mmCIF file of C-alpha atoms in Angstrom:
data_model
loop_
_atom_site.group_PDB
_atom_site.id
_atom_site.type_symbol
_atom_site.label_atom_id
_atom_site.label_comp_id
_atom_site.label_asym_id
_atom_site.label_seq_id
_atom_site.Cartn_x
_atom_site.Cartn_y
_atom_site.Cartn_z
ATOM 1 C CA MET F 222 7.349 -46.216 -3.833
ATOM 2 C CA THR F 223 11.300 -45.196 -4.285
ATOM 3 C CA SER F 224 13.097 -47.518 -6.193
ATOM 4 C CA GLY F 225 12.443 -48.056 -10.193
ATOM 5 C CA GLU F 226 14.362 -49.797 -12.617
ATOM 6 C CA ALA F 227 17.730 -51.359 -10.904
ATOM 7 C CA GLY F 228 16.769 -50.269 -7.821
ATOM 8 C CA HIS F 229 17.449 -46.766 -8.489
ATOM 9 C CA LEU F 230 14.736 -43.592 -7.568
ATOM 10 C CA THR F 231 11.863 -43.082 -9.460
ATOM 11 C CA GLU F 232 11.366 -39.941 -11.346
ATOM 12 C CA GLU F 233 8.603 -38.704 -8.269
ATOM 13 C CA ALA F 234 10.957 -39.848 -5.628
ATOM 14 C CA VAL F 235 14.133 -37.721 -7.324
ATOM 15 C CA ASN F 236 11.765 -34.763 -7.878
ATOM 16 C CA ASP F 237 10.649 -35.103 -4.275
ATOM 17 C CA VAL F 238 14.201 -34.717 -3.230
ATOM 18 C CA LEU F 239 14.638 -31.821 -5.019
ATOM 19 C CA ILE F 240 11.396 -30.438 -3.639
ATOM 20 C CA GLY F 241 13.390 -30.801 -0.206
ATOM 21 C CA LEU F 242 10.609 -33.397 0.698
ATOM 22 C CA SER F 243 12.327 -36.278 0.784
ATOM 23 C CA SER F 244 12.239 -39.905 2.320
ATOM 24 C CA PRO F 245 14.411 -41.382 4.366
ATOM 25 C CA GLU F 246 14.477 -44.328 2.164
ATOM 26 C CA ALA F 247 15.895 -42.072 -0.646
ATOM 27 C CA ASP F 248 18.441 -40.300 1.385
ATOM 28 C CA ALA F 249 19.794 -43.914 2.579
ATOM 29 C CA HIS F 250 19.670 -45.053 -1.123
ATOM 30 C CA LEU F 251 21.500 -41.506 -2.124
ATOM 31 C CA ALA F 252 23.773 -41.790 0.143
ATOM 32 C CA VAL F 253 25.158 -45.608 -2.059
ATOM 33 C CA CYS F 254 23.833 -44.264 -5.267
ATOM 34 C CA GLN F 255 26.359 -41.813 -7.819
ATOM 35 C CA SER F 256 23.923 -42.621 -10.444
ATOM 36 C CA CYS F 257 21.090 -41.036 -8.467
ATOM 37 C CA CYS F 258 23.177 -38.266 -7.344
ATOM 38 C CA ASP F 259 24.328 -37.457 -10.857
ATOM 39 C CA ARG F 260 20.777 -37.186 -12.028
ATOM 40 C CA LEU F 261 20.043 -34.913 -9.030
ATOM 41 C CA GLU F 262 23.647 -32.902 -9.879
ATOM 42 C CA GLN F 263 22.526 -32.374 -13.308
ATOM 43 C CA PHE F 264 19.807 -30.353 -12.579
ATOM 44 C CA ARG F 265 21.047 -28.728 -9.902
ATOM 45 C CA SER F 266 23.824 -27.122 -11.844
ATOM 46 C CA THR F 267 21.854 -26.012 -14.669
ATOM 47 C CA MET F 268 19.595 -24.511 -12.350
ATOM 48 C CA LYS F 269 22.393 -22.819 -10.989
ATOM 49 C CA MET F 270 23.554 -21.991 -14.288
ATOM 50 C CA PHE F 271 20.528 -20.377 -15.307
ATOM 51 C CA ASN F 272 20.236 -18.445 -11.632
ATOM 52 C CA GLN F 273 23.446 -16.623 -12.172
ATOM 53 C CA THR F 274 22.625 -15.639 -15.481
ATOM 54 C CA SER F 275 19.523 -14.619 -14.968
ATOM 55 C CA LEU F 276 20.526 -12.580 -12.219
ATOM 56 C CA ALA F 277 23.355 -11.154 -14.377
ATOM 57 C CA TRP F 278 20.999 -9.671 -16.970
ATOM 58 C CA SER F 279 18.676 -8.489 -14.511
ATOM 59 C CA GLU F 280 21.599 -6.416 -12.801
ATOM 60 C CA SER F 281 22.666 -4.973 -15.705
ATOM 61 C CA ARG F 282 19.195 -3.844 -16.018
ATOM 62 C CA PRO F 283 19.123 -0.230 -14.736
ATOM 63 C CA SER F 284 17.709 0.229 -11.727
ATOM 64 C CA THR F 285 14.973 3.418 -10.587
ATOM 65 C CA ASP F 286 15.722 5.705 -7.814
ATOM 66 C CA LEU F 287 12.907 5.648 -5.807
ATOM 67 C CA ARG F 288 13.974 8.111 -3.358
ATOM 68 C CA ALA F 289 11.971 11.323 -4.888
ATOM 69 C CA ALA F 290 8.361 8.918 -5.179
ATOM 70 C CA VAL F 291 8.694 7.735 -1.122
ATOM 71 C CA ARG F 292 6.588 9.771 1.217
ATOM 72 C CA PRO F 293 7.937 10.554 4.294
ATOM 73 C CA LYS F 294 8.264 8.245 7.057
ATOM 74 C CA ALA F 295 5.392 8.139 9.142
ATOM 75 C CA ARG F 296 5.902 8.971 12.742
ATOM 76 C CA PRO F 297 5.003 5.900 15.150
ATOM 77 C CA ALA F 298 1.597 6.396 16.865
ATOM 78 C CA ILE F 299 3.302 6.032 20.405
ATOM 79 C CA PHE F 300 4.593 10.015 19.132
ATOM 80 C CA VAL F 301 1.369 11.131 17.182
ATOM 81 C CA ARG F 302 -0.301 10.352 20.304
ATOM 82 C CA THR F 303 1.970 12.028 22.650
ATOM 83 C CA GLY F 304 1.801 14.698 20.277
ATOM 84 C CA TRP F 305 -1.920 15.409 20.630
ATOM 85 C CA ALA F 306 -2.166 14.870 24.610
ATOM 86 C CA LEU F 307 1.202 17.744 24.754
ATOM 87 C CA ALA F 308 -1.125 19.948 22.679
ATOM 88 C CA ALA F 309 -4.205 19.455 24.967
ATOM 89 C CA MET F 310 -2.627 20.219 28.056
ATOM 90 C CA ALA F 311 -0.744 23.668 26.049
ATOM 91 C CA LEU F 312 -4.146 24.563 24.835
ATOM 92 C CA LEU F 313 -5.763 23.704 29.024
ATOM 93 C CA ALA F 314 -2.404 25.702 30.436
ATOM 94 C CA ILE F 315 -3.481 28.858 28.097
ATOM 95 C CA GLY F 316 -7.348 28.813 28.067
ATOM 96 C CA ILE F 317 -8.314 28.099 31.894
ATOM 97 C CA PRO F 318 -6.603 31.281 33.052
ATOM 98 C CA VAL F 319 -7.880 33.002 29.677
ATOM 99 C CA TRP F 320 -10.998 32.226 30.828
ATOM 100 C CA ASN F 321 -11.133 32.303 34.299
ATOM 101 C CA HIS F 322 -9.754 36.438 33.910
ATOM 102 C CA GLU F 323 -12.182 36.956 31.082
ATOM 103 C CA SER F 324 -15.024 35.813 33.118
ATOM 104 C CA ARG F 325 -13.976 37.458 36.115
ATOM 105 C CA ILE F 326 -13.985 40.999 34.177
ATOM 106 C CA LEU F 327 -17.571 40.153 32.897
ATOM 107 C CA HIS F 328 -18.824 39.599 36.397
ATOM 108 C CA SER F 329 -17.491 42.757 37.408
ATOM 109 C CA HIS F 330 -18.616 44.627 34.809
ATOM 110 C CA ALA F 331 -22.229 43.277 35.625
ATOM 111 C CA SER F 332 -21.805 43.941 39.179
ATOM 112 C CA ALA F 333 -20.935 47.431 38.562
ATOM 113 C CA SER F 334 -24.100 48.755 36.157
ATOM 114 C CA ALA F 335 -27.148 48.845 37.839
ATOM 115 C CA PRO F 336 -29.917 47.203 36.176
ATOM 116 C CA ALA F 337 -31.898 49.140 34.456
ATOM 117 C CA PRO F 338 -35.838 49.907 35.747
ATOM 118 C CA SER F 339 -38.190 48.534 33.260
ATOM 119 C CA ASP F 340 -41.119 51.172 32.710
ATOM 120 C CA SER F 341 -44.038 50.583 34.824
ATOM 121 C CA GLU F 342 -47.737 51.547 34.231
ATOM 122 C CA THR F 343 -46.787 54.326 37.499
ATOM 123 C CA GLN F 344 -44.301 55.898 35.825
ATOM 124 C CA ILE F 345 -45.746 56.241 32.430
ATOM 125 C CA ALA F 346 -48.822 58.265 33.838
ATOM 126 C CA GLU F 347 -46.354 60.431 35.844
ATOM 127 C CA ASP F 348 -44.192 61.200 32.588
ATOM 128 C CA ASN F 349 -47.776 61.867 30.719
ATOM 129 C CA ASP F 350 -48.672 64.507 33.895
ATOM 130 C CA LEU F 351 -45.083 66.298 33.810
ATOM 131 C CA LEU F 352 -45.367 66.509 29.737
ATOM 132 C CA ARG F 353 -49.040 67.672 30.106
ATOM 133 C CA SER F 354 -47.796 70.092 32.629
ATOM 134 C CA VAL F 355 -44.989 71.721 30.447
ATOM 135 C CA ASP F 356 -47.059 71.891 27.705
ATOM 136 C CA ALA F 357 -50.026 73.722 29.678
ATOM 137 C CA VAL F 358 -46.911 76.151 31.093
ATOM 138 C CA LEU F 359 -45.967 76.789 27.617
ATOM 139 C CA SER F 360 -49.171 77.063 25.928
ATOM 140 C CA GLU F 361 -50.221 79.872 28.487
ATOM 141 C CA ASN F 362 -46.808 81.955 27.907
ATOM 142 C CA GLU F 363 -47.351 81.602 23.827
ATOM 143 C CA ALA F 364 -49.889 83.614 21.871
ATOM 144 C CA SER F 365 -51.972 81.290 19.559
ATOM 145 C CA PRO F 366 -52.252 82.488 16.360
ATOM 146 C CA LEU F 367 -56.140 82.170 16.236
ATOM 147 C CA SER F 368 -57.093 84.419 19.049
ATOM 148 C CA ASP F 369 -56.333 86.821 16.694
ATOM 149 C CA TYR F 370 -59.024 86.487 14.750
ATOM 150 C CA GLN F 371 -61.477 84.897 17.740
ATOM 151 C CA LEU F 372 -61.320 81.618 16.704
ATOM 152 C CA GLN F 373 -60.873 78.477 19.009
ATOM 153 C CA ALA F 374 -59.237 75.210 18.034
ATOM 154 C CA ARG F 375 -61.090 72.137 17.551
ATOM 155 C CA PRO F 376 -60.033 69.167 16.988
ATOM 156 C CA HIS F 377 -60.352 67.651 12.878
ATOM 157 C CA PRO F 378 -63.760 65.114 12.948
ATOM 158 C CA ARG F 379 -61.679 62.370 10.470
ATOM 159 C CA HIS F 380 -58.500 62.577 12.460
ATOM 160 C CA LYS F 381 -58.327 60.436 15.352
ATOM 161 C CA ALA F 382 -55.739 60.822 18.332
ATOM 162 C CA ARG F 383 -52.858 58.958 17.618
ATOM 163 C CA PRO F 384 -52.609 56.766 20.686
ATOM 164 C CA GLU F 385 -49.282 57.270 21.347
ATOM 165 C CA LEU F 386 -50.601 60.587 21.555
ATOM 166 C CA ARG F 387 -53.763 59.294 24.127
ATOM 167 C CA ASN F 388 -50.857 58.319 26.224
ATOM 168 C CA ARG F 389 -49.107 61.411 26.942
ATOM 169 C CA MET U 128 2.256 -13.331 -23.387
ATOM 170 C CA ALA U 129 -1.256 -13.739 -23.069
ATOM 171 C CA ALA U 130 -0.204 -17.087 -21.770
ATOM 172 C CA TYR U 131 1.796 -16.307 -19.106
ATOM 173 C CA ALA U 132 -0.726 -13.616 -17.916
ATOM 174 C CA ALA U 133 -3.913 -15.341 -17.934
ATOM 175 C CA ASN U 134 -3.531 -17.636 -15.010
ATOM 176 C CA THR U 135 -1.848 -15.099 -12.700
ATOM 177 C CA LEU U 136 -5.764 -13.575 -11.670
ATOM 178 C CA GLU U 137 -6.157 -16.545 -9.912
ATOM 179 C CA MET U 138 -3.077 -16.122 -8.194
ATOM 180 C CA GLY U 139 -1.786 -14.766 -5.302
ATOM 181 C CA THR U 140 -4.579 -14.192 -3.161
ATOM 182 C CA ALA U 141 -3.661 -14.820 0.506
ATOM 183 C CA ALA U 142 0.048 -13.524 -0.202
ATOM 184 C CA HIS U 143 -0.779 -10.869 2.533
ATOM 185 C CA GLY U 144 -3.002 -12.507 4.348
ATOM 186 C CA GLY U 145 -0.975 -15.492 4.796
ATOM 187 C CA LEU U 146 1.834 -13.269 6.061
ATOM 188 C CA LYS U 147 -0.030 -11.584 8.070
ATOM 189 C CA SER U 148 -1.255 -14.268 10.023
ATOM 190 C CA SER U 149 1.995 -15.401 10.819
ATOM 191 C CA LEU U 150 3.845 -12.440 11.329
ATOM 192 C CA THR U 151 4.399 -11.528 15.236
ATOM 193 C CA GLY U 152 7.575 -9.837 15.926
ATOM 194 C CA ARG U 153 10.052 -7.354 15.048
ATOM 195 C CA GLY U 154 13.564 -7.307 14.437
ATOM 196 C CA GLU U 155 16.470 -6.220 12.471
ATOM 197 C CA SER U 156 14.972 -6.736 9.268
ATOM 198 C CA ILE U 157 12.805 -3.210 9.881
ATOM 199 C CA ARG U 158 16.373 -1.174 9.968
ATOM 200 C CA GLU U 159 16.872 -2.727 6.078
ATOM 201 C CA LEU U 160 13.431 -1.413 5.339
ATOM 202 C CA ASP U 161 14.165 1.647 6.172
ATOM 203 C CA ASP U 162 16.554 2.736 3.330
ATOM 204 C CA ILE U 163 14.910 2.681 -0.256
ATOM 205 C CA ASP U 164 18.308 2.934 -2.070
ATOM 206 C CA ALA U 165 20.017 -0.095 0.397
ATOM 207 C CA LEU U 166 16.274 -1.553 0.316
ATOM 208 C CA VAL U 167 16.923 -1.487 -3.843
ATOM 209 C CA LYS U 168 20.603 -1.987 -4.013
ATOM 210 C CA THR U 169 20.117 -5.385 -2.359
ATOM 211 C CA HIS U 170 16.417 -6.301 -4.150
ATOM 212 C CA TRP U 171 16.213 -4.829 -7.157
ATOM 213 C CA ALA U 172 18.136 -7.226 -9.440
ATOM 214 C CA ARG U 173 16.722 -10.564 -7.757
ATOM 215 C CA LEU U 174 12.686 -9.542 -7.715
ATOM 216 C CA LEU U 175 13.368 -8.108 -11.193
ATOM 217 C CA ARG U 176 14.335 -11.477 -12.431
ATOM 218 C CA PHE U 177 11.703 -13.121 -10.477
ATOM 219 C CA VAL U 178 8.941 -11.123 -12.097
ATOM 220 C CA THR U 179 10.227 -11.145 -15.533
ATOM 221 C CA TYR U 180 10.154 -14.706 -15.656
ATOM 222 C CA SER U 181 6.851 -14.636 -13.813
ATOM 223 C CA THR U 182 4.942 -12.695 -16.522
ATOM 224 C CA GLY U 183 7.374 -12.751 -19.636
ATOM 225 C CA ASP U 184 7.532 -9.258 -19.898
ATOM 226 C CA PRO U 185 10.669 -7.488 -19.262
ATOM 227 C CA ASP U 186 9.180 -3.762 -19.380
ATOM 228 C CA LEU U 187 6.544 -4.386 -17.337
ATOM 229 C CA ALA U 188 8.391 -6.619 -14.534
ATOM 230 C CA GLU U 189 10.724 -3.174 -14.222
ATOM 231 C CA THR U 190 7.569 -1.275 -13.698
ATOM 232 C CA ILE U 191 6.370 -4.057 -10.894
ATOM 233 C CA THR U 192 9.835 -4.213 -9.216
ATOM 234 C CA GLN U 193 9.459 -0.803 -8.948
ATOM 235 C CA ASP U 194 6.170 -0.744 -7.268
ATOM 236 C CA THR U 195 6.988 -3.618 -5.311
ATOM 237 C CA LEU U 196 9.280 -1.663 -3.538
ATOM 238 C CA LEU U 197 7.834 1.246 -2.608
ATOM 239 C CA ARG U 198 4.314 -0.831 -1.329
ATOM 240 C CA ALA U 199 6.864 -2.526 1.116
ATOM 241 C CA TYR U 200 8.840 0.795 1.801
ATOM 242 C CA ASN U 201 5.661 2.395 2.234
ATOM 243 C CA SER U 202 4.338 -0.059 4.545
ATOM 244 C CA ARG U 203 7.872 -1.283 6.214
ATOM 245 C CA GLU U 204 5.970 -0.560 9.626
ATOM 246 C CA SER U 205 3.117 -3.799 9.064
ATOM 247 C CA PHE U 206 6.431 -6.160 8.206
ATOM 248 C CA ARG U 207 7.003 -8.355 11.025
ATOM 249 C CA ASP U 208 10.401 -10.738 11.816
ATOM 250 C CA GLU U 209 8.663 -13.854 11.367
ATOM 251 C CA SER U 210 9.237 -14.136 7.546
ATOM 252 C CA SER U 211 12.594 -12.871 5.925
ATOM 253 C CA VAL U 212 12.227 -9.605 3.617
ATOM 254 C CA LYS U 213 13.340 -11.501 0.735
ATOM 255 C CA THR U 214 10.092 -13.735 1.375
ATOM 256 C CA TRP U 215 7.559 -10.657 2.604
ATOM 257 C CA LEU U 216 8.959 -8.649 -0.873
ATOM 258 C CA THR U 217 8.481 -11.728 -2.829
ATOM 259 C CA GLY U 218 4.794 -11.963 -1.694
ATOM 260 C CA ILE U 219 4.173 -8.382 -2.375
ATOM 261 C CA ALA U 220 5.356 -8.829 -5.521
ATOM 262 C CA ILE U 221 3.282 -11.554 -6.697
ATOM 263 C CA ASN U 222 0.315 -9.650 -5.460
ATOM 264 C CA VAL U 223 1.296 -6.517 -7.280
ATOM 265 C CA THR U 224 2.153 -8.628 -10.313
ATOM 266 C CA ARG U 225 -1.514 -9.949 -10.608
ATOM 267 C CA ASP U 226 -3.122 -6.567 -9.569
ATOM 268 C CA HIS U 227 -1.220 -5.112 -12.986
ATOM 269 C CA LEU U 228 -2.019 -7.856 -15.058
ATOM 270 C CA ARG U 229 -6.223 -7.682 -14.170
ATOM 271 C CA THR U 230 -5.978 -3.407 -15.681
ATOM 272 C CA LYS U 231 -7.943 -3.133 -18.207
ATOM 273 C CA LYS U 232 -5.157 -1.050 -19.453
ATOM 274 C CA TYR U 233 -2.418 -3.711 -19.446
ATOM 275 C CA LYS U 234 -4.932 -6.087 -21.257
ATOM 276 C CA PHE U 235 -5.411 -3.616 -24.032
ATOM 277 C CA TRP U 236 -1.560 -2.890 -24.329
ATOM 278 C CA ALA U 237 -1.167 -6.620 -24.013
ATOM 279 C CA ARG U 238 -2.640 -7.248 -27.710
ATOM 280 C CA VAL U 239 -1.455 -4.328 -28.728
ATOM 281 C CA LYS U 240 2.393 -4.837 -27.747
ATOM 282 C CA SER U 241 4.161 -6.884 -25.563
ATOM 283 C CA THR U 242 8.154 -7.238 -25.123
ATOM 284 C CA ALA U 243 9.007 -10.901 -24.800
ATOM 285 C CA ILE U 244 12.336 -11.606 -22.729
ATOM 286 C CA ASP U 245 15.125 -12.176 -25.194
ATOM 287 C CA VAL U 246 16.898 -15.281 -24.394
ATOM 288 C CA HIS U 247 20.180 -14.673 -26.366
ATOM 289 C CA GLU U 248 20.697 -11.628 -24.869
ATOM 290 C CA MET U 249 19.771 -13.114 -21.422
ATOM 291 C CA SER U 250 21.885 -15.982 -21.863
ATOM 292 C CA SER U 251 25.241 -13.718 -22.787
ATOM 293 C CA PHE U 252 25.248 -13.101 -19.310
ATOM 294 C CA ILE U 253 26.518 -16.399 -18.345
ATOM 295 C CA PRO U 254 29.241 -16.175 -15.872
ATOM 296 C CA ALA U 255 32.545 -17.149 -17.605
ATOM 297 C CA GLY U 256 33.128 -19.477 -14.543
ATOM 298 C CA GLY U 257 36.401 -20.890 -15.686
ATOM 299 C CA LEU U 258 34.609 -22.551 -18.996
ATOM 300 C CA ASN U 259 36.012 -22.860 -21.741
ATOM 301 C CA PRO U 260 34.615 -21.991 -24.861
ATOM 302 C CA GLU U 261 32.919 -25.206 -25.999
ATOM 303 C CA GLY U 262 31.757 -25.214 -22.502
ATOM 304 C CA GLN U 263 30.313 -21.497 -22.263
ATOM 305 C CA LEU U 264 28.743 -22.397 -25.186
ATOM 306 C CA LEU U 265 26.870 -25.456 -24.438
ATOM 307 C CA ALA U 266 25.659 -23.589 -20.505
ATOM 308 C CA ARG U 267 24.686 -20.759 -23.002
ATOM 309 C CA GLU U 268 21.935 -23.135 -25.002
ATOM 310 C CA LYS U 269 21.141 -24.690 -21.841
ATOM 311 C CA VAL U 270 19.952 -21.526 -20.210
ATOM 312 C CA LYS U 271 18.173 -20.883 -23.618
ATOM 313 C CA LEU U 272 16.544 -24.034 -23.973
ATOM 314 C CA LEU U 273 15.506 -24.138 -19.900
ATOM 315 C CA SER U 274 13.946 -20.104 -20.440
ATOM 316 C CA GLY U 275 11.735 -21.693 -23.334
ATOM 317 C CA ILE U 276 10.374 -24.325 -21.212
ATOM 318 C CA ILE U 277 9.744 -22.101 -17.752
ATOM 319 C CA GLY U 278 8.430 -19.817 -20.564
ATOM 320 C CA THR U 279 5.835 -22.870 -21.488
ATOM 321 C CA LEU U 280 4.761 -23.538 -17.663
ATOM 322 C CA SER U 281 1.502 -22.709 -16.652
ATOM 323 C CA GLN U 282 1.567 -19.220 -14.606
ATOM 324 C CA LYS U 283 0.906 -21.321 -11.363
ATOM 325 C CA GLN U 284 3.494 -23.674 -12.244
ATOM 326 C CA ARG U 285 5.855 -21.053 -13.395
ATOM 327 C CA THR U 286 5.577 -19.142 -10.410
ATOM 328 C CA ILE U 287 6.255 -21.955 -8.045
ATOM 329 C CA PHE U 288 9.338 -23.462 -10.031
ATOM 330 C CA LEU U 289 10.508 -20.447 -9.308
ATOM 331 C CA MET U 290 9.516 -19.431 -5.950
ATOM 332 C CA LYS U 291 11.392 -22.380 -5.042
ATOM 333 C CA PHE U 292 14.350 -23.001 -7.519
ATOM 334 C CA SER U 293 14.918 -19.207 -7.988
ATOM 335 C CA GLU U 294 14.230 -17.992 -4.678
ATOM 336 C CA GLU U 295 15.187 -21.036 -2.977
ATOM 337 C CA MET U 296 11.970 -21.022 -1.004
ATOM 338 C CA THR U 297 10.462 -23.620 1.161
ATOM 339 C CA VAL U 298 7.710 -25.298 0.244
ATOM 340 C CA ASN U 299 6.108 -23.888 3.610
ATOM 341 C CA GLU U 300 7.267 -20.855 2.935
ATOM 342 C CA ILE U 301 5.674 -20.486 -0.648
ATOM 343 C CA GLY U 302 2.264 -22.439 0.863
ATOM 344 C CA ASP U 303 2.246 -19.485 3.355
ATOM 345 C CA VAL U 304 3.169 -16.886 0.693
ATOM 346 C CA LEU U 305 0.125 -18.043 -1.662
ATOM 347 C CA GLY U 306 -2.314 -19.346 0.651
ATOM 348 C CA MET U 307 -1.696 -23.094 -0.476
ATOM 349 C CA GLN U 308 -1.101 -26.330 1.306
ATOM 350 C CA VAL U 309 1.912 -27.938 1.447
ATOM 351 C CA ASN U 310 0.357 -30.751 -0.821
ATOM 352 C CA THR U 311 -0.871 -28.412 -3.224
ATOM 353 C CA VAL U 312 2.835 -26.842 -3.497
ATOM 354 C CA ARG U 313 4.062 -30.690 -4.011
ATOM 355 C CA THR U 314 1.854 -31.135 -6.847
ATOM 356 C CA HIS U 315 2.749 -28.254 -8.936
ATOM 357 C CA LEU U 316 6.296 -28.601 -8.405
ATOM 358 C CA HIS U 317 6.139 -32.073 -9.415
ATOM 359 C CA ARG U 318 4.600 -31.397 -12.870
ATOM 360 C CA ALA U 319 6.214 -28.627 -13.233
ATOM 361 C CA LEU U 320 9.567 -30.604 -12.822
ATOM 362 C CA LYS U 321 7.955 -33.510 -15.013
ATOM 363 C CA ALA U 322 8.091 -30.837 -17.806
ATOM 364 C CA VAL U 323 11.332 -28.811 -17.092
ATOM 365 C CA ARG U 324 13.434 -32.302 -16.404
ATOM 366 C CA GLY U 325 11.825 -34.091 -19.179
ATOM 367 C CA GLN U 326 12.274 -31.008 -22.012
ATOM 368 C CA LEU U 327 15.998 -30.793 -20.586
ATOM 369 C CA GLY U 328 17.079 -34.266 -21.175
ATOM 370 C CA ALA U 329 16.574 -37.993 -19.914
ATOM 371 C CA ASP U 330 19.621 -37.285 -17.486
ATOM 372 C CA GLN U 331 18.339 -34.594 -15.958
#
């Protein structure tokens, strides 16, 4: 329903035109009715005046300098990814030769030095024999202070031979 | 002041979502967003006017406008060219306004102190535009009257009214920004227009 009294647009139809949702009937009526056009124009001119005035007021208000508040522009993701890829490649280009060099040095050191022989029971027994023979030679050449008093050395009954000495 | 804030909490929930869903391309507008000075120069006054009338508090509006432009600049990578920068910024402003009005700090200070729009000061900015003194006086009175009427609308009606008649957005754009059906936007506009035209005068 677009027509009201005297065939003019209803308030709802006028509002629809102002909103931008006019019907073809309303458009047809506005093409021939100056009175309804004036109703629209009245509101539009008031709004225009309001918009100009309020915009002039807000333009008079000082705007803030936001340059200091903004954070630096984030680089596009493609550049970030490319940067990481280049860094990884550089790391590999330096790291692989260094690692190869180090491992080569380690390998040559390892092959140059013979593995230390582990002490076997036979070896220990041979060492003990050698030490005993050395002791015997030394004790023969050195006079015991006990011999001056015609005494013989005896092991103390409470002193047990230490295991490490027993092996000697 | 409290009336201005009351209904804001319900608004703008889909402002970002609605835009994000409809934005798929990038173009010339991103260059505009790359320069913070140009962004301020182009959009500061318009956003400040919108937020001032939306909140009814010019001091708060300055803070919100500043936050809106900063948020837009910092998230400009997410802007897609399907809507205009102006529409995108308006959507952000609505969200920032809602966030500000939700804070406890704001609620406290709103009770203690609030600055209202000085309609007398505002109307003094009326453009001369070839009007004689009498015409200027009438125009000033009309602007003051309309400012007052806009202030009596509900938050939702006021925001939608300003988006349509000050920001000159289409009903579809308003629906996208606010996440509303076109018919819902239309209903709010009808109610707002009924109140505004009814109070402005019979022949509006």
